[in-house]
Amino acid sequence: MALSEREQRLLDEMERGFYQSEADVMQTVSASRRRVNYRSLVLGIIVVLIGVGVLVGGVAAQQLWLGLIGFAVMLGGVMLMFRRGPEPSIESELSAGAKSGGGEGAAARSSLSERMERRWDERMGGER
């Protein structure tokens, strides 16, 4: 069964929108990946080892407060280990959006679901 001209146009528009949104998602995913900060990783490992030492010292001395301090130091070291590199600057995100031919400022920052909902509402509003 052949599609009418209007249905074919609508299908082509949906396909173009899908490819554009897919490119936006891939760009967002690649921009959100940051490099591992090796300095924080090594410093975190050292802090965890110091925390283990304090914890073992607290247990050996039978001092609960010293063991709790050691545990807190270990927890801080783990948090430091998993800290990522610096966030990409806003200027680099805006220039990346301008290079990719991104839309308006507010529309370019909206989430994929918000953009898709807005497009759907625009399409449905035109048919009523």
PDB file of C-alpha atoms in Angstrom:
ATOM      1  CA  MET A   1       0.000   0.000   0.000  1.00  0.00           C
ATOM      2  CA  ALA A   2       1.524   3.289  -1.119  1.00  0.00           C
ATOM      3  CA  LEU A   3       1.754   6.267   1.195  1.00  0.00           C
ATOM      4  CA  SER A   4       0.096   9.538   0.326  1.00  0.00           C
ATOM      5  CA  GLU A   5       2.315  12.522  -0.413  1.00  0.00           C
ATOM      6  CA  ARG A   6       1.520  14.074   2.981  1.00  0.00           C
ATOM      7  CA  GLU A   7       2.315  10.825   4.819  1.00  0.00           C
ATOM      8  CA  GLN A   8       5.576  10.451   2.882  1.00  0.00           C
ATOM      9  CA  ARG A   9       6.562  14.039   3.770  1.00  0.00           C
ATOM     10  CA  LEU A  10       5.746  13.414   7.432  1.00  0.00           C
ATOM     11  CA  LEU A  11       7.745  10.180   7.406  1.00  0.00           C
ATOM     12  CA  ASP A  12      10.741  11.943   5.844  1.00  0.00           C
ATOM     13  CA  GLU A  13      10.514  14.706   8.444  1.00  0.00           C
ATOM     14  CA  MET A  14      10.396  12.172  11.268  1.00  0.00           C
ATOM     15  CA  GLU A  15      13.401  10.356   9.806  1.00  0.00           C
ATOM     16  CA  ARG A  16      15.430  13.578   9.543  1.00  0.00           C
ATOM     17  CA  GLY A  17      14.455  14.460  13.121  1.00  0.00           C
ATOM     18  CA  PHE A  18      15.507  11.025  14.297  1.00  0.00           C
ATOM     19  CA  TYR A  19      18.927  11.274  12.659  1.00  0.00           C
ATOM     20  CA  GLN A  20      19.413  14.772  14.039  1.00  0.00           C
ATOM     21  CA  SER A  21      18.423  13.740  17.569  1.00  0.00           C
ATOM     22  CA  GLU A  22      20.671  10.676  17.336  1.00  0.00           C
ATOM     23  CA  ALA A  23      23.597  12.939  16.418  1.00  0.00           C
ATOM     24  CA  ASP A  24      22.714  15.219  19.350  1.00  0.00           C
ATOM     25  CA  VAL A  25      22.680  12.265  21.747  1.00  0.00           C
ATOM     26  CA  MET A  26      26.025  10.980  20.499  1.00  0.00           C
ATOM     27  CA  GLN A  27      27.534  14.452  20.820  1.00  0.00           C
ATOM     28  CA  THR A  28      26.188  14.786  24.372  1.00  0.00           C
ATOM     29  CA  VAL A  29      27.533  11.361  25.356  1.00  0.00           C
ATOM     30  CA  SER A  30      30.972  12.091  23.937  1.00  0.00           C
ATOM     31  CA  ALA A  31      31.034  15.510  25.628  1.00  0.00           C
ATOM     32  CA  SER A  32      30.064  14.031  28.994  1.00  0.00           C
ATOM     33  CA  ARG A  33      32.963  11.575  28.985  1.00  0.00           C
ATOM     34  CA  ARG A  34      35.900  13.025  30.807  1.00  0.00           C
ATOM     35  CA  ARG A  35      39.376  11.724  31.205  1.00  0.00           C
ATOM     36  CA  VAL A  36      40.449   9.974  34.373  1.00  0.00           C
ATOM     37  CA  ASN A  37      42.380  12.257  36.676  1.00  0.00           C
ATOM     38  CA  TYR A  38      45.400  10.102  37.543  1.00  0.00           C
ATOM     39  CA  ARG A  39      46.619  12.528  40.155  1.00  0.00           C
ATOM     40  CA  SER A  40      43.364  12.137  42.107  1.00  0.00           C
ATOM     41  CA  LEU A  41      43.527   8.370  41.651  1.00  0.00           C
ATOM     42  CA  VAL A  42      47.033   8.057  43.105  1.00  0.00           C
ATOM     43  CA  LEU A  43      46.320  10.546  45.895  1.00  0.00           C
ATOM     44  CA  GLY A  44      43.113   8.664  46.739  1.00  0.00           C
ATOM     45  CA  ILE A  45      44.960   5.343  46.967  1.00  0.00           C
ATOM     46  CA  ILE A  46      47.501   6.903  49.333  1.00  0.00           C
ATOM     47  CA  VAL A  47      44.725   8.372  51.497  1.00  0.00           C
ATOM     48  CA  VAL A  48      42.940   4.972  51.605  1.00  0.00           C
ATOM     49  CA  LEU A  49      46.154   3.266  52.725  1.00  0.00           C
ATOM     50  CA  ILE A  50      46.633   5.882  55.463  1.00  0.00           C
ATOM     51  CA  GLY A  51      43.001   5.317  56.527  1.00  0.00           C
ATOM     52  CA  VAL A  52      43.564   1.544  56.709  1.00  0.00           C
ATOM     53  CA  GLY A  53      46.599   2.162  58.900  1.00  0.00           C
ATOM     54  CA  VAL A  54      44.651   4.429  61.236  1.00  0.00           C
ATOM     55  CA  LEU A  55      41.770   1.924  61.345  1.00  0.00           C
ATOM     56  CA  VAL A  56      44.081  -0.968  62.206  1.00  0.00           C
ATOM     57  CA  GLY A  57      45.829   1.213  64.781  1.00  0.00           C
ATOM     58  CA  GLY A  58      42.479   2.079  66.348  1.00  0.00           C
ATOM     59  CA  VAL A  59      41.495  -1.593  66.532  1.00  0.00           C
ATOM     60  CA  ALA A  60      44.869  -2.583  67.985  1.00  0.00           C
ATOM     61  CA  ALA A  61      44.658   0.161  70.617  1.00  0.00           C
ATOM     62  CA  GLN A  62      40.978  -0.679  71.220  1.00  0.00           C
ATOM     63  CA  GLN A  63      40.028   2.944  70.591  1.00  0.00           C
ATOM     64  CA  LEU A  64      36.672   3.168  68.822  1.00  0.00           C
ATOM     65  CA  TRP A  65      37.025   6.838  67.911  1.00  0.00           C
ATOM     66  CA  LEU A  66      40.382   6.216  66.221  1.00  0.00           C
ATOM     67  CA  GLY A  67      38.865   3.370  64.173  1.00  0.00           C
ATOM     68  CA  LEU A  68      35.994   5.613  63.105  1.00  0.00           C
ATOM     69  CA  ILE A  69      38.426   8.323  62.049  1.00  0.00           C
ATOM     70  CA  GLY A  70      40.360   5.734  60.035  1.00  0.00           C
ATOM     71  CA  PHE A  71      37.157   4.612  58.330  1.00  0.00           C
ATOM     72  CA  ALA A  72      36.234   8.220  57.516  1.00  0.00           C
ATOM     73  CA  VAL A  73      39.699   8.799  56.025  1.00  0.00           C
ATOM     74  CA  MET A  74      39.322   5.635  53.922  1.00  0.00           C
ATOM     75  CA  LEU A  75      35.922   6.801  52.676  1.00  0.00           C
ATOM     76  CA  GLY A  76      37.371  10.182  51.735  1.00  0.00           C
ATOM     77  CA  GLY A  77      40.190   8.459  49.862  1.00  0.00           C
ATOM     78  CA  VAL A  78      37.724   6.363  47.864  1.00  0.00           C
ATOM     79  CA  MET A  79      35.722   9.450  46.981  1.00  0.00           C
ATOM     80  CA  LEU A  80      38.939  11.158  45.893  1.00  0.00           C
ATOM     81  CA  MET A  81      39.894   8.157  43.740  1.00  0.00           C
ATOM     82  CA  PHE A  82      36.640   8.266  41.779  1.00  0.00           C
ATOM     83  CA  ARG A  83      36.746  11.997  41.159  1.00  0.00           C
ATOM     84  CA  ARG A  84      36.930  12.704  37.451  1.00  0.00           C
ATOM     85  CA  GLY A  85      38.935  15.268  35.541  1.00  0.00           C
ATOM     86  CA  PRO A  86      37.796  18.849  35.202  1.00  0.00           C
ATOM     87  CA  GLU A  87      34.408  19.527  33.641  1.00  0.00           C
ATOM     88  CA  PRO A  88      34.465  20.778  30.058  1.00  0.00           C
ATOM     89  CA  SER A  89      34.110  24.535  30.078  1.00  0.00           C
ATOM     90  CA  ILE A  90      30.887  26.189  28.977  1.00  0.00           C
ATOM     91  CA  GLU A  91      32.724  28.008  26.176  1.00  0.00           C
ATOM     92  CA  SER A  92      33.920  24.692  24.692  1.00  0.00           C
ATOM     93  CA  GLU A  93      30.376  23.267  24.854  1.00  0.00           C
ATOM     94  CA  LEU A  94      28.956  26.355  23.176  1.00  0.00           C
ATOM     95  CA  SER A  95      31.613  26.328  20.469  1.00  0.00           C
ATOM     96  CA  ALA A  96      30.966  22.614  19.890  1.00  0.00           C
ATOM     97  CA  GLY A  97      27.253  23.375  19.552  1.00  0.00           C
ATOM     98  CA  ALA A  98      27.992  26.193  17.102  1.00  0.00           C
ATOM     99  CA  LYS A  99      30.258  23.945  15.026  1.00  0.00           C
ATOM    100  CA  SER A 100      27.613  21.247  14.796  1.00  0.00           C
ATOM    101  CA  GLY A 101      25.030  23.785  13.684  1.00  0.00           C
ATOM    102  CA  GLY A 102      23.139  23.681  16.960  1.00  0.00           C
ATOM    103  CA  GLY A 103      19.925  25.640  17.327  1.00  0.00           C
ATOM    104  CA  GLU A 104      19.025  28.440  19.657  1.00  0.00           C
ATOM    105  CA  GLY A 105      20.746  28.734  23.037  1.00  0.00           C
ATOM    106  CA  ALA A 106      17.897  27.508  25.241  1.00  0.00           C
ATOM    107  CA  ALA A 107      16.682  24.894  22.765  1.00  0.00           C
ATOM    108  CA  ALA A 108      20.189  23.488  22.340  1.00  0.00           C
ATOM    109  CA  ARG A 109      20.498  22.982  26.106  1.00  0.00           C
ATOM    110  CA  SER A 110      17.167  21.245  26.541  1.00  0.00           C
ATOM    111  CA  SER A 111      17.155  17.499  27.020  1.00  0.00           C
ATOM    112  CA  LEU A 112      16.339  15.049  24.272  1.00  0.00           C
ATOM    113  CA  SER A 113      12.977  14.165  25.776  1.00  0.00           C
ATOM    114  CA  GLU A 114      12.020  17.852  26.056  1.00  0.00           C
ATOM    115  CA  ARG A 115      12.942  18.497  22.428  1.00  0.00           C
ATOM    116  CA  MET A 116      11.083  15.416  21.228  1.00  0.00           C
ATOM    117  CA  GLU A 117       8.009  16.400  23.256  1.00  0.00           C
ATOM    118  CA  ARG A 118       8.137  19.939  21.859  1.00  0.00           C
ATOM    119  CA  ARG A 119       8.433  18.621  18.291  1.00  0.00           C
ATOM    120  CA  TRP A 120       5.564  16.211  18.870  1.00  0.00           C
ATOM    121  CA  ASP A 121       3.381  19.009  20.225  1.00  0.00           C
ATOM    122  CA  GLU A 122       4.247  21.173  17.208  1.00  0.00           C
ATOM    123  CA  ARG A 123       3.329  18.379  14.806  1.00  0.00           C
ATOM    124  CA  MET A 124       0.099  17.521  16.603  1.00  0.00           C
ATOM    125  CA  GLY A 125      -0.834  21.194  16.908  1.00  0.00           C
ATOM    126  CA  GLY A 126      -0.581  21.623  13.153  1.00  0.00           C
ATOM    127  CA  GLU A 127      -2.981  18.755  12.431  1.00  0.00           C
ATOM    128  CA  ARG A 128      -5.832  19.908  14.691  1.00  0.00           C
TER     129      ARG A 128
END
